[in-house]
mmCIF file of C-alpha atoms in Angstrom:
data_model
loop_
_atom_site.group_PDB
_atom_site.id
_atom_site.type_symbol
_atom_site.label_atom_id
_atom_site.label_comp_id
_atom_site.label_asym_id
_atom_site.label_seq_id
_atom_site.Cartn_x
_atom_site.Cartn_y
_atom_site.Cartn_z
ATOM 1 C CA UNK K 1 70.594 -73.742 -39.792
ATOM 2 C CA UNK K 2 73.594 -75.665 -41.090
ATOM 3 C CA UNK K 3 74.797 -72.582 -42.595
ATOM 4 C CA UNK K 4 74.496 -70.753 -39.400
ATOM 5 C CA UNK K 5 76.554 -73.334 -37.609
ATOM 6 C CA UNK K 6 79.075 -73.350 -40.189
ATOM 7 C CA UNK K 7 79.701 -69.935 -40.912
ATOM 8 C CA UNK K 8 78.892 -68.466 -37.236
ATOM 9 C CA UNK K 9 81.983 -66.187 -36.325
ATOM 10 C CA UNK K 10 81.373 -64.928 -40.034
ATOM 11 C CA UNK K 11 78.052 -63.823 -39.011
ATOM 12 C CA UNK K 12 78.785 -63.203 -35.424
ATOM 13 C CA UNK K 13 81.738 -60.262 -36.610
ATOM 14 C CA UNK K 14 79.714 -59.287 -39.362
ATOM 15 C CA UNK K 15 76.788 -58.504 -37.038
ATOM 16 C CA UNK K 16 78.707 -57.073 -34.528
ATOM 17 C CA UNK K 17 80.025 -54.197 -37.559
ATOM 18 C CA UNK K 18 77.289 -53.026 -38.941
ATOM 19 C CA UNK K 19 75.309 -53.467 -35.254
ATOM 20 C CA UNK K 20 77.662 -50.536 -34.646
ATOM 21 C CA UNK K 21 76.471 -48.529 -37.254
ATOM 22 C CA UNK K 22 73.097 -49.448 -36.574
ATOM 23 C CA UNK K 23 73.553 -48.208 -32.630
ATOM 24 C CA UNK K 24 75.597 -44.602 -33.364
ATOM 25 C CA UNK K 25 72.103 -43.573 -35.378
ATOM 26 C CA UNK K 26 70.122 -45.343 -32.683
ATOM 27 C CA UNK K 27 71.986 -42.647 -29.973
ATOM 28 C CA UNK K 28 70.307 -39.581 -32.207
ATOM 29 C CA UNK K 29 66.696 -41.208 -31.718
ATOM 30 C CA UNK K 30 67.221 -42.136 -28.129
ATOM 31 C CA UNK K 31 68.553 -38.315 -27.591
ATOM 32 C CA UNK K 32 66.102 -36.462 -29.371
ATOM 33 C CA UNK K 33 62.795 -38.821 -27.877
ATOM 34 C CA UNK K 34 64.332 -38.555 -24.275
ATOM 35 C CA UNK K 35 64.287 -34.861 -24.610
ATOM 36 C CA UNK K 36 61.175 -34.009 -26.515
ATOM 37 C CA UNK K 37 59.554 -37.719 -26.611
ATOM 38 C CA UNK K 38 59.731 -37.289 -30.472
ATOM 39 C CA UNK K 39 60.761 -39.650 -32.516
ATOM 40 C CA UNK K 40 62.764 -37.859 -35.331
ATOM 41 C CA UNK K 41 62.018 -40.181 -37.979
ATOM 42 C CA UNK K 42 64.708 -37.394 -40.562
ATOM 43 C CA UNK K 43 67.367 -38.651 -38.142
ATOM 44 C CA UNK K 44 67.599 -41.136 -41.020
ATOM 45 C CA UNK K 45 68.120 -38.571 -43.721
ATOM 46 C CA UNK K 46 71.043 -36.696 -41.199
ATOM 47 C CA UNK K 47 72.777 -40.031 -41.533
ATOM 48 C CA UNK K 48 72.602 -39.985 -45.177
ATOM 49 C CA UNK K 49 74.341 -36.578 -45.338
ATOM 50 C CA UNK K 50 76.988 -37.532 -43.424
ATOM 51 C CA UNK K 51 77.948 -39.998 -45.948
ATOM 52 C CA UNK K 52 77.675 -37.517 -48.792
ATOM 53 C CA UNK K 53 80.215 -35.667 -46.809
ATOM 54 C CA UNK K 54 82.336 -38.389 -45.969
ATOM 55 C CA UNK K 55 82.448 -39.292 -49.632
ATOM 56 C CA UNK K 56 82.868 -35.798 -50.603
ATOM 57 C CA UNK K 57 86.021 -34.779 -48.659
ATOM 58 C CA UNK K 58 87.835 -38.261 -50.048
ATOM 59 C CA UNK K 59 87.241 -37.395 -53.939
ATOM 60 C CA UNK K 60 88.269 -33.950 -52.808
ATOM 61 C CA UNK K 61 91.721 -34.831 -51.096
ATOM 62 C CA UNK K 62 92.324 -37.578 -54.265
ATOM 63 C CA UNK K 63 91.655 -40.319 -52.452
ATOM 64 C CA UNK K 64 92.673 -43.227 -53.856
ATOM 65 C CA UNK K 65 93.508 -46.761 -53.024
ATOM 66 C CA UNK K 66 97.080 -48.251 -51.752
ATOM 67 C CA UNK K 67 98.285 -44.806 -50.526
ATOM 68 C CA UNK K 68 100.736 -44.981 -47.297
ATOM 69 C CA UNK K 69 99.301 -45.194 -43.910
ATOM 70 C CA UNK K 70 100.068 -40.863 -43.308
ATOM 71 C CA UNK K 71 97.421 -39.991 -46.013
ATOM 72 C CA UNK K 72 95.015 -42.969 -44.945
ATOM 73 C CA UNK K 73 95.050 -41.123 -41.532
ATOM 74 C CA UNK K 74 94.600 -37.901 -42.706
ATOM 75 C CA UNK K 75 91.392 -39.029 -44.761
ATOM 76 C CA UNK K 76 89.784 -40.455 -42.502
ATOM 77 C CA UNK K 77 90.133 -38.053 -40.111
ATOM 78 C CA UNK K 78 88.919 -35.548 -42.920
ATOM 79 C CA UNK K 79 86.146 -37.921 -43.246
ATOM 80 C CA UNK K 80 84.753 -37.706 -39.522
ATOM 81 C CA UNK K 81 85.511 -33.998 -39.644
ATOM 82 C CA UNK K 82 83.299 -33.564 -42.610
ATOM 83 C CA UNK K 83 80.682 -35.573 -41.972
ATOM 84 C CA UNK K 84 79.911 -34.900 -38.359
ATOM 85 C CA UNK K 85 80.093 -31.426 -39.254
ATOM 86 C CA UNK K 86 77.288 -32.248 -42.043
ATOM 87 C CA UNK K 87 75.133 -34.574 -39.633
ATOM 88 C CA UNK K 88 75.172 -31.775 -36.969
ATOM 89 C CA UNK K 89 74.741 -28.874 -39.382
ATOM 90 C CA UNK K 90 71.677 -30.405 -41.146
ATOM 91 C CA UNK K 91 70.196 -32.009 -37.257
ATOM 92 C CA UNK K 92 70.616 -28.377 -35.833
ATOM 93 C CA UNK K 93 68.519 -26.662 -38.946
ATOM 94 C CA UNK K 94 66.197 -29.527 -38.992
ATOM 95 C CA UNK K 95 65.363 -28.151 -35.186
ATOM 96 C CA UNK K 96 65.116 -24.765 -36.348
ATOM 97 C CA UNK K 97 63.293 -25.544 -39.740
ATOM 98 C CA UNK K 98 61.198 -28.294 -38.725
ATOM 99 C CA UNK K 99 60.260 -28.816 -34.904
ATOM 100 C CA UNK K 100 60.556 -25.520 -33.002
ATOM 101 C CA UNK K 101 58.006 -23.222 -34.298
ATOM 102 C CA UNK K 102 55.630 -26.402 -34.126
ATOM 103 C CA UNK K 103 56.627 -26.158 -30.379
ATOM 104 C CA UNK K 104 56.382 -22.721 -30.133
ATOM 105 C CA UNK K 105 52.576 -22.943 -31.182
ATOM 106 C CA UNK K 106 52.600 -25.555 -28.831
ATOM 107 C CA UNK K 107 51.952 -27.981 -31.617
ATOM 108 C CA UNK K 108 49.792 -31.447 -30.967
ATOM 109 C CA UNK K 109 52.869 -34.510 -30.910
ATOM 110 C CA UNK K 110 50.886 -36.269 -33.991
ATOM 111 C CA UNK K 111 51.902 -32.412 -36.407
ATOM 112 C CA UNK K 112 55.269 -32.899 -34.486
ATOM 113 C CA UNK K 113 55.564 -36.238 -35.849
ATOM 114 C CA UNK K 114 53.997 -35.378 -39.649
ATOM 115 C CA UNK K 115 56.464 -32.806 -40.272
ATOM 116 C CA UNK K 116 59.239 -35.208 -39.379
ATOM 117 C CA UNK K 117 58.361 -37.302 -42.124
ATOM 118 C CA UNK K 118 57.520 -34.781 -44.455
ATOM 119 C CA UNK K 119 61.197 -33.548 -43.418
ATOM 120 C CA UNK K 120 62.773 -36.484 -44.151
ATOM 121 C CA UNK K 121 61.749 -36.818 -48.008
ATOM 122 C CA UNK K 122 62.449 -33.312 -48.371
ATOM 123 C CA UNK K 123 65.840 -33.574 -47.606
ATOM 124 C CA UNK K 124 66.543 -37.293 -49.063
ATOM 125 C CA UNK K 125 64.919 -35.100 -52.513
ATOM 126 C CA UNK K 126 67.457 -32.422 -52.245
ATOM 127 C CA UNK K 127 70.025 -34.804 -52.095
ATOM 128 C CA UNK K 128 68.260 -36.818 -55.352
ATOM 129 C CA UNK K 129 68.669 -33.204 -57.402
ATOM 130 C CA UNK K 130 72.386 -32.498 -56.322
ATOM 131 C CA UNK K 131 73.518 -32.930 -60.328
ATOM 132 C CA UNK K 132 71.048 -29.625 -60.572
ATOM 133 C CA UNK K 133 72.132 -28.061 -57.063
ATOM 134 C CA UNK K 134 75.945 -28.622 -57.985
ATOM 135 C CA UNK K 135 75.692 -27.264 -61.555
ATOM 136 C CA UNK K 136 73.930 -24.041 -60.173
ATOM 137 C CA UNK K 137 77.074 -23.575 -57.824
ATOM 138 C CA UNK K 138 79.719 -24.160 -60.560
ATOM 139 C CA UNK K 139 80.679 -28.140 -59.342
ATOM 140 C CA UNK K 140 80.083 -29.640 -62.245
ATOM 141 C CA UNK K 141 83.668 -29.275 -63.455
ATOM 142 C CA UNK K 142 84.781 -30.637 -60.408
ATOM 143 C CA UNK K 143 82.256 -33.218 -59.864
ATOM 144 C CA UNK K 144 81.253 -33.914 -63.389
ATOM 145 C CA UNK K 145 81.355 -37.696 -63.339
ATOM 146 C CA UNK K 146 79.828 -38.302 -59.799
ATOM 147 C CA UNK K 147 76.504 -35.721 -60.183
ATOM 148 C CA UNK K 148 75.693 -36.699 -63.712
ATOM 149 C CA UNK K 149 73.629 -40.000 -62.145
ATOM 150 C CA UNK K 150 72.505 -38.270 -59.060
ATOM 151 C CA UNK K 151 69.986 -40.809 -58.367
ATOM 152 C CA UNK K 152 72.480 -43.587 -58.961
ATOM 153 C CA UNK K 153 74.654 -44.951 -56.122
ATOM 154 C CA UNK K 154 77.579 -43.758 -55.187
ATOM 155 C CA UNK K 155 81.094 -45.511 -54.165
ATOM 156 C CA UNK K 156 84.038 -44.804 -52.416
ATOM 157 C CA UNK K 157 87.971 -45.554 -53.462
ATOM 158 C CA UNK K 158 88.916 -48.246 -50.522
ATOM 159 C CA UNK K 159 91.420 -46.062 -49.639
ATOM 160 C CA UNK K 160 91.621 -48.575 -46.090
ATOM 161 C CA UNK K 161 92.554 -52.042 -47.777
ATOM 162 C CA UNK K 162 91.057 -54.690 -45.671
ATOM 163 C CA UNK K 163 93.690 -57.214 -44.185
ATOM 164 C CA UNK K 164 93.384 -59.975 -42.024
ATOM 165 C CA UNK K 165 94.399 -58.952 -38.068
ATOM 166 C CA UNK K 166 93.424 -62.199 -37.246
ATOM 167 C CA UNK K 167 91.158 -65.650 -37.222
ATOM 168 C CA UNK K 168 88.460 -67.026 -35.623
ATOM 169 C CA UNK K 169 86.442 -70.349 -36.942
ATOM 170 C CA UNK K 170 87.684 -69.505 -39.669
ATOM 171 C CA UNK K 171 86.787 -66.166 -40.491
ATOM 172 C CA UNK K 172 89.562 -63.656 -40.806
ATOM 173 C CA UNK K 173 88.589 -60.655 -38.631
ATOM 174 C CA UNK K 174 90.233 -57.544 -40.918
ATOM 175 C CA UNK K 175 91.081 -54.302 -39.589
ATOM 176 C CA UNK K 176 88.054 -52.374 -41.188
ATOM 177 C CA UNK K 177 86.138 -54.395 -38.359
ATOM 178 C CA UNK K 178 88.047 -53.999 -35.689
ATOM 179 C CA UNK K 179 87.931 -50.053 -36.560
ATOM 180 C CA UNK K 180 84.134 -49.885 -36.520
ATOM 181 C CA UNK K 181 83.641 -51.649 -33.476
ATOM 182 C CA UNK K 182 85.716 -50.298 -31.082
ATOM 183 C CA UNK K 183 85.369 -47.096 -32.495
ATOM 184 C CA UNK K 184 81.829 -47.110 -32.040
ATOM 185 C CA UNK K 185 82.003 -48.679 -28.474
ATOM 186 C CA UNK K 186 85.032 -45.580 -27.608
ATOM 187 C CA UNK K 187 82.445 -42.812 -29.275
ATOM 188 C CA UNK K 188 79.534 -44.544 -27.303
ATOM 189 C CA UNK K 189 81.893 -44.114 -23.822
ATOM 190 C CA UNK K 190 82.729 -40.614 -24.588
ATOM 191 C CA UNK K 191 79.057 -39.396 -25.147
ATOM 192 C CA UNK K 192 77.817 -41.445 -21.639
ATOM 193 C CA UNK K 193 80.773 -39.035 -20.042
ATOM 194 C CA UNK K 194 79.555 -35.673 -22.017
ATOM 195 C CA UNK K 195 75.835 -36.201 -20.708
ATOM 196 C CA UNK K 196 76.692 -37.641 -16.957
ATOM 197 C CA UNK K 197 79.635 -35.073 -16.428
ATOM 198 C CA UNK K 198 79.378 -31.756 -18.360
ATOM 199 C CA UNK K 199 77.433 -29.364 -17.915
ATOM 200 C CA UNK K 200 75.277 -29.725 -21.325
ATOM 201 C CA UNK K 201 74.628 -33.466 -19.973
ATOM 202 C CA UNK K 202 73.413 -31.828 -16.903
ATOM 203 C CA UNK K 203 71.430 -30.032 -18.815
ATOM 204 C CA UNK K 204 69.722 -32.731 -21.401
ATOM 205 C CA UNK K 205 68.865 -35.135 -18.263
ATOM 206 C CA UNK K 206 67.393 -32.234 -16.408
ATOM 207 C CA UNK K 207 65.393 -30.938 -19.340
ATOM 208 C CA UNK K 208 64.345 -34.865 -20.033
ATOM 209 C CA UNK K 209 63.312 -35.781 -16.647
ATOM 210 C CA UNK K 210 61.389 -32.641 -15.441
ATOM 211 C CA UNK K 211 61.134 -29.333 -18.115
ATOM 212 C CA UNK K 212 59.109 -27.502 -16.229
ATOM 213 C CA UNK K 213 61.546 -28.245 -13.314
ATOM 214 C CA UNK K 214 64.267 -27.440 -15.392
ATOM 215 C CA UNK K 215 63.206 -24.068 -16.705
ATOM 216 C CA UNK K 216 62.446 -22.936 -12.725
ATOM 217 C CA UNK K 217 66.326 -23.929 -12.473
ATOM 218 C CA UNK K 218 67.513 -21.391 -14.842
ATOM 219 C CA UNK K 219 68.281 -24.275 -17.717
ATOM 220 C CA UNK K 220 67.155 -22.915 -21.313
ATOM 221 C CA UNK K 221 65.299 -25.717 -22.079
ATOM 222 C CA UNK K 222 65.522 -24.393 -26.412
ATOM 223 C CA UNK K 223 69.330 -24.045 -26.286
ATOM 224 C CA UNK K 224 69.349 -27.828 -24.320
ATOM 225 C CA UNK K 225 67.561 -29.117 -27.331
ATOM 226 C CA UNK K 226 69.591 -27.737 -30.085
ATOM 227 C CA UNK K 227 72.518 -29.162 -28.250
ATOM 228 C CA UNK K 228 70.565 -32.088 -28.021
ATOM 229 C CA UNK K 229 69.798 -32.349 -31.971
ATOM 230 C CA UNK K 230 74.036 -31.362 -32.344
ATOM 231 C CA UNK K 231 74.915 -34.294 -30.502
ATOM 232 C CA UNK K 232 72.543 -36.854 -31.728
ATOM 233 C CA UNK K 233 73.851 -35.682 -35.511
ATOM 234 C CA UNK K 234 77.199 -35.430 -34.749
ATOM 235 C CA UNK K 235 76.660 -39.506 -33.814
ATOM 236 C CA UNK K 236 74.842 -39.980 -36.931
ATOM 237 C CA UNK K 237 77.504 -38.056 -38.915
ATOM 238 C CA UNK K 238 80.542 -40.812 -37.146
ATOM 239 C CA UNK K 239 78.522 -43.889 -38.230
ATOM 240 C CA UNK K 240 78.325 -42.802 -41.593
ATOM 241 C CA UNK K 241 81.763 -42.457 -41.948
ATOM 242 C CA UNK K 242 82.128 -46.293 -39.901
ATOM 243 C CA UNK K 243 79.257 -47.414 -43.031
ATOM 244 C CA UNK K 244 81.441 -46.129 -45.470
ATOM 245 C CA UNK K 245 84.756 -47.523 -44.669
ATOM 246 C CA UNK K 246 82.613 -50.605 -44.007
ATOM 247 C CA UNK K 247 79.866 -50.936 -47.066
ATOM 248 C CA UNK K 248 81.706 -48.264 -49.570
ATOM 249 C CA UNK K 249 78.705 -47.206 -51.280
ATOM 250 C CA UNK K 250 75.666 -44.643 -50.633
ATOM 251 C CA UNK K 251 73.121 -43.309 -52.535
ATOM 252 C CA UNK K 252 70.535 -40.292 -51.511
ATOM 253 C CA UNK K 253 67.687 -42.612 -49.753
ATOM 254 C CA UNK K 254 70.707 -44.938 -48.220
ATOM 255 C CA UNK K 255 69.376 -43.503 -44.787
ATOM 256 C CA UNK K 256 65.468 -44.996 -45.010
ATOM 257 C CA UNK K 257 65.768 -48.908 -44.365
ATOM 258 C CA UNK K 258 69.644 -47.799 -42.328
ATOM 259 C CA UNK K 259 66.698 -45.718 -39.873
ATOM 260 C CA UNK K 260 64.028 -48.014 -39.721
ATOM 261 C CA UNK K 261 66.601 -50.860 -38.562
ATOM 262 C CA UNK K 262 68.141 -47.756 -35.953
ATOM 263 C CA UNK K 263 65.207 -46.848 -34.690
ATOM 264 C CA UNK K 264 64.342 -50.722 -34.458
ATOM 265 C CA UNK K 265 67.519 -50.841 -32.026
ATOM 266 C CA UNK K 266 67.160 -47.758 -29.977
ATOM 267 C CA UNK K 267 63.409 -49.158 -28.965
ATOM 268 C CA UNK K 268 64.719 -52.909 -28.505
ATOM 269 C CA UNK K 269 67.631 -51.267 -26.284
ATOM 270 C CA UNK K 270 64.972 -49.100 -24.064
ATOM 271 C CA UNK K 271 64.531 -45.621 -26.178
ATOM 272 C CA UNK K 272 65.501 -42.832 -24.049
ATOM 273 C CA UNK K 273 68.122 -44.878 -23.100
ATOM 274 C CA UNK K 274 72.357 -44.380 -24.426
ATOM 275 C CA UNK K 275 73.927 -47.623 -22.980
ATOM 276 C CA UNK K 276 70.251 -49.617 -24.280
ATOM 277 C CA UNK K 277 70.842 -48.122 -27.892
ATOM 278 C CA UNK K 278 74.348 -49.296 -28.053
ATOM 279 C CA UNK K 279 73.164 -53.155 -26.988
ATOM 280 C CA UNK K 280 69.991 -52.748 -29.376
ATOM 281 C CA UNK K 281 72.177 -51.990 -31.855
ATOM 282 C CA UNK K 282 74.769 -54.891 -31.343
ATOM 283 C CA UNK K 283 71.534 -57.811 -30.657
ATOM 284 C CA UNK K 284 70.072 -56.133 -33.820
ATOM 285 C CA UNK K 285 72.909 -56.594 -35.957
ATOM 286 C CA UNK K 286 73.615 -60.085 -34.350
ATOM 287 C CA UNK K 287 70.146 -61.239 -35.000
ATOM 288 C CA UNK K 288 69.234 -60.066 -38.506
ATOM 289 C CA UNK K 289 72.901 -61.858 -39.364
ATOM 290 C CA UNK K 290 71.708 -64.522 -37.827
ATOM 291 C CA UNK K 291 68.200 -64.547 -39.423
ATOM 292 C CA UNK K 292 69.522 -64.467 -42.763
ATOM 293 C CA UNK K 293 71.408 -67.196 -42.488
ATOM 294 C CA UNK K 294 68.598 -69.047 -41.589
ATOM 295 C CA UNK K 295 65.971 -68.257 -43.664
ATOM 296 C CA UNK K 296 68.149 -66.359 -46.686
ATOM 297 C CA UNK K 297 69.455 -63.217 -47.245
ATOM 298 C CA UNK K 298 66.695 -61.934 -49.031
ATOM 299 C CA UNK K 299 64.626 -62.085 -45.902
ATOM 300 C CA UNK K 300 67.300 -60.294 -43.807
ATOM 301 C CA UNK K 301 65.467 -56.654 -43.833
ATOM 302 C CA UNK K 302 62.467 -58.554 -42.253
ATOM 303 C CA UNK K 303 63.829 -60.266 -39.714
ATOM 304 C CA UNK K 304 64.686 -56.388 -38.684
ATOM 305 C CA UNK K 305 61.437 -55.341 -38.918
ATOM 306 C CA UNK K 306 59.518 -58.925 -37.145
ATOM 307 C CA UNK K 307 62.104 -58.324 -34.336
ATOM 308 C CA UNK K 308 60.560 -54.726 -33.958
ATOM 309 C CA UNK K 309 56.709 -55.900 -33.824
ATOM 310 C CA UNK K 310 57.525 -58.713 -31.279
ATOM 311 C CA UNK K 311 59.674 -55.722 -28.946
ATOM 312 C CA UNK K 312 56.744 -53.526 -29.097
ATOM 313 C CA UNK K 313 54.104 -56.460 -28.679
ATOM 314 C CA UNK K 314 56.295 -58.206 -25.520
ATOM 315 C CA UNK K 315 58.498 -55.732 -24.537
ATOM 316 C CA UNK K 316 57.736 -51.942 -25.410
ATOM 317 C CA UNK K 317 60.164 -50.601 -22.629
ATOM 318 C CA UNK K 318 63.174 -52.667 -24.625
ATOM 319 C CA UNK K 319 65.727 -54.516 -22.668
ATOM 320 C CA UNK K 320 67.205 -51.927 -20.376
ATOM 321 C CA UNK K 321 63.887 -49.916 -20.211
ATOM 322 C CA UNK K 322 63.618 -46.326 -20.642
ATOM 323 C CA UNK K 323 65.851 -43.961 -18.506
ATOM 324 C CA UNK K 324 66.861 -40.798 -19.686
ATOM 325 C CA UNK K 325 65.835 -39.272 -16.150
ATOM 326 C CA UNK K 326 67.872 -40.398 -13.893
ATOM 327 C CA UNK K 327 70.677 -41.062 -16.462
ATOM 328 C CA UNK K 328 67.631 -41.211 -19.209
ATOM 329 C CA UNK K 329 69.849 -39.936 -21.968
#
């Protein structure tokens, strides 16, 4: 406890930064379940990719550390570009591959739910054999150092140099945090605007209050939930790149626990609910921090997981209940 006390803004920022990851994946779950009341458990592995990509487009463009503040710009923009691209492209043909001719056949929820598993080792495998995939495309010369150990984890030049912005008890809040938090909290405004203004938004709260409703209406409830799956990986594919300027290292099953701990968040925020995964996220990240310092470090992935059991046990609806109806996405 002493160490809490003495260390708290340490663990309060810390918690906050990777709480932010932690609530970006937590949006894909919260999208997908509101929709189809699935819970994707690949959304984990559509995270992953996005850091591949993210890592990718760096050792691509020579990223390297100390460069001027122009290139830093321009590769992390890069960075977002790529990997939300990768998050949505692999979400969007994990719908097509994976979920929609189990609904076609109108498909029991428990197959719905086995094939997202299944889904999600088959593409965290893929990723474990990229030294074979690149070599049969002709990467190896390019890539020859980084798919040799494709198994192995793999790091990214800190091509943002942390500095101190400034300090609070004592811990020096750097601009790597700052980043990641409000850029989480400005991507989590943006998507509340897309699905309570557009037309798409419309669309997913219509389809995720009433279907049936919704396909009298004239909305095409399959084209909804592609968008749907877009979105929530285009979220997933913008926290990876926030993990990787933050953590600097993935590896092909980086995404398993990084779910577990999402999905922990999007349920203690209300699943089926955006503003609820954001604040699951942020008490998540908060509370595992805080956990750890506690009991040690080493128990940090349980105190995760304990805080899930005692949600589900005392509260199953989460904080801000479920509510992707009436603004239930």
């Amino acid at each position: 406890m002493q160490n809490l006390i003495d260390n708290f803004f340490s663990y309060t920022i810390t918690g906050l930064t990777i709480g932010a990851v932690y609530a970006l994946v937590a949006l894909g779950y919260t999208l997908v379940y509101g929709v189809l009341r699935l819970i994707n458990f690949a959304h984990s592995e559509v995270f992953m990719y996005g850091t591949f990509a993210a890592l990718w487009v760096v050792m691509i463009l020579g990223g390297h550390p100390g460069a001027g503040v122009g290139q830093v710009i321009f590769w992390v923009a890069m960075m977002f570009v790529a990997a939300m691209a990768m998050s949505g492209l692999v979400a969007v043909l994990l719908e097509r591959v994976a979920y929609r001719p189990l609904r076609k056949r109108n498909a029991p929820p428990l197959i719905a739910l086995i094939s997202a598993i299944g889904a999600s080792f088959v593409l965290a495998e893929i990723m474990g054999l990229r030294s074979r995939i690149a070599g049969w495309v002709g990467l190896d010369d390019t890539l020859r150092d980084y798919v040799r150990n494709s198994r192995n984890n793999a790091g990214l030049p800190t091509i943002i140099q942390p500095q101190p912005i400034f300090t609070i008890g004592g811990y020096h809040v750097t601009n790597v945090d700052i980043f990641v938090i409000v850029g989480a909290i400005a991507i989590m405004v943006i998507l509340d605007q897309f699905v309570k203004r557009s037309r798409l938004g419309r669309g997913i709260r219509a389809v995720a209050m009433d279907p049936e409703a919704a396909a009298l209406m004239g909305v095409n409830r399959d084209r909804v939930i592609q968008v749907t799956f877009l979105v929530g990986g285009i979220m997933a594919g913008a926290a990876a790149v926030f993990y990787m300027l933050k953590i600097g290292i993935t590896r092909y099953d980086a995404g398993f626990i990084l779910g577990v701990k999402a999905f922990t968040a999007a349920v203690l925020g209300g699943i089926g609910n955006l503003r609820g995964a954001l604040l699951g996220g942020f008490v998540l990240g908060l509370a595992e921090n805080y956990g750890s310092a506690v009991v040690g470090s080493q128990w940090k992935d349980v105190v995760a997981f304990v805080l899930l059991v005692l949600i589900l046990l005392f509260r199953p609806t989460g904080l801000l209940g479920e509510s992707l109806g009436k603004a239930r996405a």
